[in-house]
Coordinates of C-alpha atoms in Angstrom, one line a residue:
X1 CA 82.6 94.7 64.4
X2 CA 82.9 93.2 67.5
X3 CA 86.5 93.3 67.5
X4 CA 86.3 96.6 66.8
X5 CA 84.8 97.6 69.8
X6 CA 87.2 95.2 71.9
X7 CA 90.2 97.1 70.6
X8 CA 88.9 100.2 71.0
X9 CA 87.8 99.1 74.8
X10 CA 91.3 98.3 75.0
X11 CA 92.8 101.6 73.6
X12 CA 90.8 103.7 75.9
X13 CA 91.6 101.2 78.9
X14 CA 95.7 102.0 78.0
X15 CA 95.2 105.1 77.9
X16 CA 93.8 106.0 80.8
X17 CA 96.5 103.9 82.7
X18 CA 98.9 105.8 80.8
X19 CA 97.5 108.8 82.1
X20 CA 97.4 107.4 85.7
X21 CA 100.6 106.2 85.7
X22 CA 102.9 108.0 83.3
X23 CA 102.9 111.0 86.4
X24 CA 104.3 108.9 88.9
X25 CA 106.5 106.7 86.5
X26 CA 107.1 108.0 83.1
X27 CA 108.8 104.4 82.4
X28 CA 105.6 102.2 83.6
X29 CA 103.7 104.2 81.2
X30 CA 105.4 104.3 77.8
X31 CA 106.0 100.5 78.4
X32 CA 101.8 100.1 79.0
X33 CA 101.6 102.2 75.6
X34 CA 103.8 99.6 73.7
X35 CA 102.0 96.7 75.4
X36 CA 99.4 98.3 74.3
X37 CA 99.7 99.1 70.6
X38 CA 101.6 95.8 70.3
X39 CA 98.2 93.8 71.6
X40 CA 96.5 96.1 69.1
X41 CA 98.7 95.0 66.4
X42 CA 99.1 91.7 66.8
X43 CA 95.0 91.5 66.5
X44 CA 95.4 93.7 62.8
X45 CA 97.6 90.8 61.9
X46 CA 95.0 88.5 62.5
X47 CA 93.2 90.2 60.0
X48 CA 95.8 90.3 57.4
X49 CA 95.8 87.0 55.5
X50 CA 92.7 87.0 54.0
X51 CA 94.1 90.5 52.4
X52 CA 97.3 88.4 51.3
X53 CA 94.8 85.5 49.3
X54 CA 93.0 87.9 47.6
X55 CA 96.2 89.9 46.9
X56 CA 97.5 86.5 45.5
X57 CA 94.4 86.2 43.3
X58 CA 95.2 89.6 42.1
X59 CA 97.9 88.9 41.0
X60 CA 97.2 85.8 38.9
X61 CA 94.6 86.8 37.2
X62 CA 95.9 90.6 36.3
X63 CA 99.2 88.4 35.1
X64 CA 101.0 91.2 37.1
X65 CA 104.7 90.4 37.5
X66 CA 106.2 88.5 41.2
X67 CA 108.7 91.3 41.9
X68 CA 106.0 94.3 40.7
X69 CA 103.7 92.7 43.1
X70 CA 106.2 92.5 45.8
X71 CA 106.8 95.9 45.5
X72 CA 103.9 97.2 46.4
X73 CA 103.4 94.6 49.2
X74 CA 107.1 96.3 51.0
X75 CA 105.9 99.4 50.1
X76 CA 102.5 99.6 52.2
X77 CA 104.1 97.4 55.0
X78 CA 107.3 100.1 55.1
X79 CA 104.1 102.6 55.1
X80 CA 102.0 101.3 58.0
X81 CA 105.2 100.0 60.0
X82 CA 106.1 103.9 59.9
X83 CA 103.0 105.2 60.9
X84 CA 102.7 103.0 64.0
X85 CA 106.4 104.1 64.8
X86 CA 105.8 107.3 63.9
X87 CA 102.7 107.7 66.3
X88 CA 104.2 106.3 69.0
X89 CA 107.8 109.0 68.8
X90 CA 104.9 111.9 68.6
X91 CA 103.3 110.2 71.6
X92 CA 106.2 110.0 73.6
X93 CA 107.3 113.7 72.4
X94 CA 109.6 112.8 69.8
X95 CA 107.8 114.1 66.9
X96 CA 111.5 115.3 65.4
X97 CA 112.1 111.6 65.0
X98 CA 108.9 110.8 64.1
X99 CA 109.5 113.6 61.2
X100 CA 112.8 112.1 60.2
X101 CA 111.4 108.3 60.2
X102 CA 108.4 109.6 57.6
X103 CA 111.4 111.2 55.2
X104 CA 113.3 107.9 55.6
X105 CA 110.4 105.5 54.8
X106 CA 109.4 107.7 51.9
X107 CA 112.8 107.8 50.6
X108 CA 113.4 103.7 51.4
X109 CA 109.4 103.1 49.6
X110 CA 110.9 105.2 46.4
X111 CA 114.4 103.2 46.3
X112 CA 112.6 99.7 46.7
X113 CA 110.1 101.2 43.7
X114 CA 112.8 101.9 41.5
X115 CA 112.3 98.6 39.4
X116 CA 109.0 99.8 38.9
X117 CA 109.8 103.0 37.6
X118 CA 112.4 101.8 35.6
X119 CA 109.4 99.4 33.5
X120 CA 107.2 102.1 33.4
X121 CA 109.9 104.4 32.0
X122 CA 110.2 101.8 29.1
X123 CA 106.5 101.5 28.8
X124 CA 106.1 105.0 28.0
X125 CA 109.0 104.8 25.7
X126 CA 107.6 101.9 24.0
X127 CA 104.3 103.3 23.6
X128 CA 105.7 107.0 22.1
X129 CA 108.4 105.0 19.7
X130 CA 105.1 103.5 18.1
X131 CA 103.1 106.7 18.1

């Protein structure tokens, strides 16, 4: 919780510089944004691992396969490295690109998921060639 409220202390403290500053030097402020989300970032990671071990455990004990599993770990990394990137074009009036990015990501998260699809396709084959 407590880190919570730090990062949000320093969200609000960023933005308001941004707003100070991004009127006299557009430049100054973008790169106080970037600091900004990158300091923000860099504390989510902190967070992370625990989510990896019990991922792991997950994974062992549902006997779900190494590449399946690594799938879906791409997949939601693709997804929240987009939506940072894609905040940060709408912030800096780019939301065009930000658009694009979002169709490319989706597109990139169904490509990498194509293994997947291809064992579930079976699956359901398998299970309708028995019926």
């Amino acid at each position: 919780m407590d880190i919570i409220i730090k990062a949000s202390a320093l969200a609000l403290i960023v933005s308001v510089l941004y707003q100070m500053v991004s009127g006299r030097n557009k430049e100054i402020g973008i790169l106080l944004v970037v600091l900004g989300c990158s300091l923000i970032l860099m504390i989510a990671v902190s967070f992370i691992e625990p989510v990896f071990s019990f991922l792991r455990n997950l994974q062992v004990l549902s006997n779900l396969n190494e590449e399946m599993f690594s799938i879906l770990l791409k997949s939601v990394g693709i997804g929240l490295l987009t939506e940072v990137a894609v905040l940060v074009c709408n912030d800096m009036g780019n939301a065009s690109i930000g658009k694009t990015l979002q169709i490319l990501a989706t597109v990139v998260i169904l490509w990498i998921s194509l293994p997947m699809l291809n064992s579930l396709l079976e699956l359901i084959g398998e299970i309708l060639g028995k019926v």
